[in-house]
Amino acid sequence: MAAIKYVNLYFKLISAGIRAQMQYRFAFIMRIIGLITAYTGTAVTMWVMLYQFQVLGSWTFFEMLFLYAIAILSWGFCVILFLHFRSLDTYILNGTFDRFLVRPINPFFHFMAMKFDMASFGQFIFSLIIFIWVSLELHIEWSSGKVLFLLASIIGGILIQGGMLVLISAIAFWTTKSQQFYWVVMYPARNLTNYPLVIYPKIVQWIAAFVVPFGFVNYFPAAVILEKGTPFFPVSIGYFSPLVGLVFFMIAYCVWMLGLSRYKSTGS
Amino acid sequence: MPIIEVENVRKDFMIAKRETGMMGALKSLIKREYMRKEAVKDISFSINEGEIVGYIGPNGAGKSTTIKMLTGILVPSSGNVLVNGLVPYENRQENAKSIGVVFGQRSQLWWDLPTIESFELLKEIYQVSNQCYKKNMDTFTEILGLDEFLNTPVRQLSLGQRMRADIAASLLHDPPILFLDEPTIGLDVVAKEKMRTFIKEINHERKITVILTTHDMEDIEKLCERMILIDHGMKVYDGEIAMIKERFGKIRTLIVDLEESLHSLQLLGGEVCKEEGNRYWIKFNRDEVSASELIAQITKTHSVKDLTVEEPAIESIISRIYQEGYKDLQVSAKV
């Protein structure tokens, strides 16, 4: 099937997914409210902490909020696109995954397009508002180069976090269950990025750069935009964000496909 | 011409041994032992274009595993599978275009959306042309009465409606082969009958090759001329249903209601296998003694109120094969 047909099919599938989600109006609205409450909560905690310390590892309150805004901006978009992978293990467990294998399209694509998390749009808009507010407070001069760089690194961030969701879901092809790994890996990794990496021990920073590359989601790109130093790492490391995202997502995709071929030889 | 060819196919699974109790659970958390389970041991068959074949066997015999290998969901451990000229697990997406699949237990439709939307999405997924889609929808609506629930969300459909929707959905792209995994499971008598009529019709009109697994022997009797019977991952019978009935249907039962109750009933060539009040069940072999000879013997000495001769249903033959094995049954049938 040609790429254009896939694009067309993607929009048809996600619009069906959105309509399906809208069927449960109460749950839908509660989810939006829940997301916004959770994020505001984190921001307030941050503020309380910084009120005490004023600066954290040379990062001021608004600089940290900027960091946070980039993180939830890309996470918000990532959830819209990739959250369905979190429930892959449920499909495998109750045998409904097979349906993706009897249809003449790529199962990764089919699975991804089955759900489009509309409610996360609320979160997305919320993070956009914070982002605009913070950039005004920080008097950032937005040259076209900076805007392009920001967009590219947000895409990088989406791919890194999306890749992580895909990687974790792929574990289910081997172990049948994988949601626990979400809480073991994804949750702490995202919490880590709420604060500038510079406050953590060197080993943690190193892991966040080269093992679970969440440093590239917000810390490194934000340091470039705010012209802040990144001890232990070269200043220009943030420019690699989009590339890291692309490579990481490709790896995740390959692992997922490998898992799928294992599934096909073992069943569930 | 064979449209499906299966040659010495085998499928092993590695299953983690589970130990019972809390200690066992802890132990298996740390160190797991695996054992090999042979779901399908060595199965070969070929199916010609336009056939309806019943693929049957007790639970765990390997039916679903075979179907999954034919649809490309599973890769066989060894052996060859060819469906419509393709190796399903190597050309899974290509193969998907030429097969329709219905899993009776699990719907393939979009659960939360009006039924019509599932059809429209499948039209896009399978790239069905507008013309072909319209033609099929018209036909299926007419035969299956889809219009009564097209705007109802799938989760609100009755099981009968859902199965009708599922089978229509599986045929939208005009596949030459249809796999039905327990298509009548849980349906009431009327819904079952509708389903069978539909399967027969599409097989007849469109020459679609149908492979169905079922536990309902009436499905087999009403739909299939041929059945493949498997047990413990091995094929035990493959042939016409008429043949198996001919071979194993020699043992008949004569049921008589007598006027008076007897201490015992002795007959030449027949054997009383059950009695209840004045009613007697007498088993006999059709080749050794005819029903009329038996009846004559009885009426000579007793007055008969009522009588019937029962031919064994395919169901009882098959349950005997499950219990006693096909080979043993062949021997006993000859005697």
Coordinates of C-alpha atoms in Angstrom, one line a residue, chain A residues 5-260:
Chain A
K5 CA -3.0 5.5 1.4
Y6 CA -1.5 4.8 4.9
V7 CA -1.9 8.5 5.8
N8 CA -5.5 8.5 4.6
L9 CA -6.2 5.3 6.5
Y10 CA -4.5 6.7 9.6
F11 CA -6.9 9.7 9.7
K12 CA -9.9 7.4 9.2
L13 CA -8.8 5.1 12.0
I14 CA -8.0 7.8 14.5
S15 CA -11.2 9.6 13.8
A16 CA -13.0 6.4 14.6
G17 CA -10.9 6.1 17.7
I18 CA -11.9 9.6 18.8
R19 CA -15.6 8.9 18.2
A20 CA -15.3 5.7 20.2
Q21 CA -13.7 7.7 23.1
M22 CA -16.4 10.3 22.9
Q23 CA -19.0 7.6 23.6
Y24 CA -18.0 7.8 27.2
R25 CA -18.5 11.5 27.9
F26 CA -18.1 11.4 31.6
A27 CA -14.9 9.5 31.6
F28 CA -13.6 11.7 28.8
I29 CA -14.2 14.9 30.8
M30 CA -12.9 13.4 34.0
R31 CA -9.7 12.5 32.3
I32 CA -9.1 16.0 31.1
I33 CA -9.8 17.4 34.6
G34 CA -7.6 14.7 36.1
L35 CA -4.6 15.4 33.8
I36 CA -4.8 19.2 34.4
T37 CA -5.0 18.7 38.2
A38 CA -2.0 16.4 38.2
Y39 CA 0.2 18.8 36.2
T40 CA -0.8 21.8 38.2
G41 CA 0.0 19.8 41.3
T42 CA 3.5 19.1 40.1
A43 CA 4.0 22.8 39.2
V44 CA 2.9 23.8 42.7
T45 CA 5.3 21.4 44.3
M46 CA 8.1 22.8 42.2
W47 CA 7.2 26.3 43.2
V48 CA 7.1 25.4 47.0
M49 CA 10.5 23.9 46.7
L50 CA 12.0 26.7 44.8
Y51 CA 10.4 29.3 47.1
Q52 CA 12.7 27.8 49.8
F53 CA 15.9 27.5 47.7
Q54 CA 15.4 30.3 45.1
V55 CA 17.7 28.5 42.7
L56 CA 18.3 24.8 42.1
G57 CA 21.7 23.9 40.6
S58 CA 21.9 27.4 39.0
W59 CA 18.3 27.1 37.5
T60 CA 15.8 29.7 38.6
F61 CA 12.1 29.0 39.1
F62 CA 11.1 30.2 35.7
E63 CA 13.9 28.4 33.9
M64 CA 12.8 25.2 35.7
L65 CA 9.2 25.9 34.6
F66 CA 10.5 26.3 31.1
L67 CA 12.2 22.9 31.4
Y68 CA 8.9 21.4 32.7
A69 CA 6.9 23.0 30.0
I70 CA 9.0 21.4 27.2
A71 CA 8.7 18.1 29.0
I72 CA 4.9 18.1 29.2
L73 CA 4.5 19.6 25.8
S74 CA 6.3 16.7 24.1
W75 CA 4.8 14.2 26.5
G76 CA 1.3 15.6 25.8
F77 CA 1.8 15.0 22.1
C78 CA 3.4 11.6 22.6
V79 CA 0.4 10.4 24.7
I80 CA -2.0 11.5 21.9
L81 CA -0.1 9.4 19.4
F82 CA 1.4 6.4 21.3
L83 CA -0.5 5.8 24.5
H84 CA -2.3 2.8 23.0
F85 CA 0.9 0.8 23.3
R86 CA 0.5 0.9 27.1
S87 CA -2.4 -1.6 26.7
L88 CA -0.7 -3.9 24.3
D89 CA -0.3 -6.6 27.0
T90 CA -4.0 -6.7 27.7
Y91 CA -4.6 -7.4 24.0
I92 CA -2.0 -10.2 24.1
L93 CA -3.4 -11.6 27.3
N94 CA -7.0 -12.0 26.2
G95 CA -6.1 -12.9 22.6
T96 CA -7.6 -9.9 20.9
F97 CA -4.2 -9.0 19.4
D98 CA -4.6 -11.7 16.7
R99 CA -7.0 -9.4 14.8
F100 CA -4.2 -7.1 13.9
L101 CA -2.4 -10.0 12.3
V102 CA -5.2 -11.1 9.9
R103 CA -5.4 -7.8 8.2
P104 CA -3.4 -6.7 5.2
I105 CA -1.7 -3.7 6.9
N106 CA 1.4 -3.2 9.1
P107 CA 0.3 -4.4 12.6
F108 CA 2.5 -1.7 14.3
F109 CA 0.7 1.0 12.3
H110 CA -2.7 -0.6 12.8
F111 CA -2.3 -1.0 16.6
M112 CA -1.0 2.6 16.9
A113 CA -3.9 4.0 14.9
M114 CA -6.5 2.2 16.9
K115 CA -6.6 4.8 19.6
F116 CA -6.0 8.5 19.5
D117 CA -6.1 10.0 23.0
M118 CA -8.3 13.0 22.5
A119 CA -8.4 13.9 26.2
S120 CA -4.7 14.5 26.1
F121 CA -5.4 17.5 23.9
G122 CA -6.5 19.3 27.1
Q123 CA -3.1 18.5 28.5
F124 CA -1.4 19.7 25.3
I125 CA -3.2 23.0 25.4
F126 CA -2.4 23.4 29.1
S127 CA 1.3 22.9 28.5
L128 CA 1.2 25.3 25.6
I129 CA -0.2 28.0 27.9
I130 CA 2.5 27.4 30.5
F131 CA 5.1 27.4 27.8
I132 CA 4.0 30.8 26.4
W133 CA 3.8 32.3 29.9
V134 CA 7.2 31.1 30.9
S135 CA 8.9 32.3 27.7
L136 CA 7.4 35.7 28.2
E137 CA 8.7 35.8 31.8
L138 CA 12.2 34.7 30.6
H139 CA 12.3 37.3 27.8
I140 CA 13.5 34.7 25.3
E141 CA 14.3 36.2 22.0
W142 CA 12.7 33.9 19.5
S143 CA 14.8 33.9 16.3
S144 CA 13.5 31.7 13.5
G145 CA 16.5 29.4 14.1
K146 CA 15.5 29.0 17.7
V147 CA 11.9 28.3 16.9
L148 CA 13.0 25.6 14.4
F149 CA 15.3 24.1 16.9
L150 CA 12.6 24.0 19.5
L151 CA 10.2 22.3 17.2
A152 CA 12.8 19.8 16.1
S153 CA 13.7 19.0 19.7
I154 CA 10.1 18.6 20.7
I155 CA 9.6 16.1 17.8
G156 CA 12.8 14.5 19.2
G157 CA 11.2 14.4 22.6
I158 CA 8.0 12.9 21.3
L159 CA 10.0 10.2 19.5
I160 CA 12.2 9.4 22.6
Q161 CA 9.2 9.1 24.9
G162 CA 7.1 7.3 22.2
G163 CA 9.9 5.0 21.6
M164 CA 10.1 4.2 25.3
L165 CA 6.4 3.4 25.3
V166 CA 6.8 1.2 22.3
L167 CA 9.9 -0.6 23.9
I168 CA 8.0 -1.2 27.1
S169 CA 5.0 -2.6 25.3
A170 CA 7.2 -4.9 23.3
I171 CA 8.2 -6.7 26.5
A172 CA 4.7 -8.1 26.5
F173 CA 5.7 -10.2 23.5
W174 CA 8.1 -12.1 25.7
T175 CA 6.5 -11.9 29.2
T176 CA 2.8 -11.4 28.3
K177 CA 2.6 -8.7 30.9
S178 CA 4.4 -5.4 30.6
Q179 CA 2.4 -2.6 32.4
Q180 CA 4.5 -3.0 35.5
F181 CA 7.6 -1.9 33.5
Y182 CA 5.8 1.2 32.7
W183 CA 5.8 2.2 36.3
V184 CA 9.4 1.0 36.8
V185 CA 10.9 2.8 33.9
M186 CA 8.7 5.4 32.4
Y187 CA 7.4 7.0 35.5
P188 CA 10.7 7.6 37.2
A189 CA 12.3 8.7 34.0
R190 CA 9.7 11.3 33.4
N191 CA 9.9 12.5 37.0
L192 CA 13.6 12.8 36.6
T193 CA 13.2 15.2 33.8
N194 CA 11.0 17.5 35.8
Y195 CA 14.2 18.9 37.3
P196 CA 17.5 20.0 35.6
L197 CA 19.8 16.9 35.3
V198 CA 22.6 19.0 36.8
I199 CA 21.3 18.4 40.3
Y200 CA 21.7 14.6 40.1
P201 CA 24.8 12.6 40.6
K202 CA 27.0 12.1 37.6
I203 CA 26.0 8.5 37.1
V204 CA 22.3 9.4 36.9
Q205 CA 23.1 12.2 34.4
W206 CA 25.1 9.8 32.3
I207 CA 22.3 7.2 32.3
A208 CA 19.7 9.9 31.3
A209 CA 21.9 10.9 28.4
F210 CA 23.0 7.6 27.0
V211 CA 20.9 4.7 28.3
V212 CA 17.4 6.0 28.7
P213 CA 17.9 9.2 26.7
F214 CA 15.3 11.3 28.5
G215 CA 17.9 14.1 29.0
F216 CA 17.4 14.9 25.3
V217 CA 13.7 15.4 25.9
N218 CA 14.1 18.7 27.7
Y219 CA 17.3 19.3 29.7
F220 CA 19.8 19.4 26.8
P221 CA 17.6 21.4 24.4
A222 CA 16.4 23.8 27.1
A223 CA 20.1 24.4 28.1
V224 CA 20.8 25.4 24.4
I225 CA 17.8 27.8 24.2
L226 CA 18.5 29.3 27.7
E227 CA 22.2 29.3 27.0
K228 CA 23.0 27.5 30.2
G229 CA 25.9 25.3 30.9
T230 CA 25.6 21.5 31.1
P231 CA 28.4 20.2 33.3
F232 CA 29.9 16.8 32.2
F233 CA 28.5 17.3 28.7
P234 CA 29.4 19.6 25.8
V235 CA 27.2 22.6 25.4
S236 CA 26.1 21.7 21.9
I237 CA 24.8 18.3 23.0
G238 CA 21.3 19.6 22.9
Y239 CA 21.4 19.9 19.1
F240 CA 21.5 16.2 18.8
S241 CA 18.0 15.9 20.3
P242 CA 16.1 15.3 17.1
L243 CA 18.7 12.7 15.9
V244 CA 18.6 10.9 19.2
G245 CA 14.8 10.8 19.0
L246 CA 14.9 9.4 15.5
V247 CA 17.5 6.7 16.2
F248 CA 15.9 5.7 19.5
F249 CA 12.4 5.3 17.9
M250 CA 13.9 3.2 15.1
I251 CA 15.5 0.9 17.6
A252 CA 12.2 0.7 19.5
Y253 CA 10.3 -0.1 16.3
C254 CA 12.8 -2.9 15.4
V255 CA 12.6 -4.4 18.9
W256 CA 8.8 -4.3 18.6
M257 CA 8.9 -6.1 15.3
L258 CA 11.3 -8.7 16.7
G259 CA 8.9 -9.2 19.6
L260 CA 6.1 -9.7 17.1

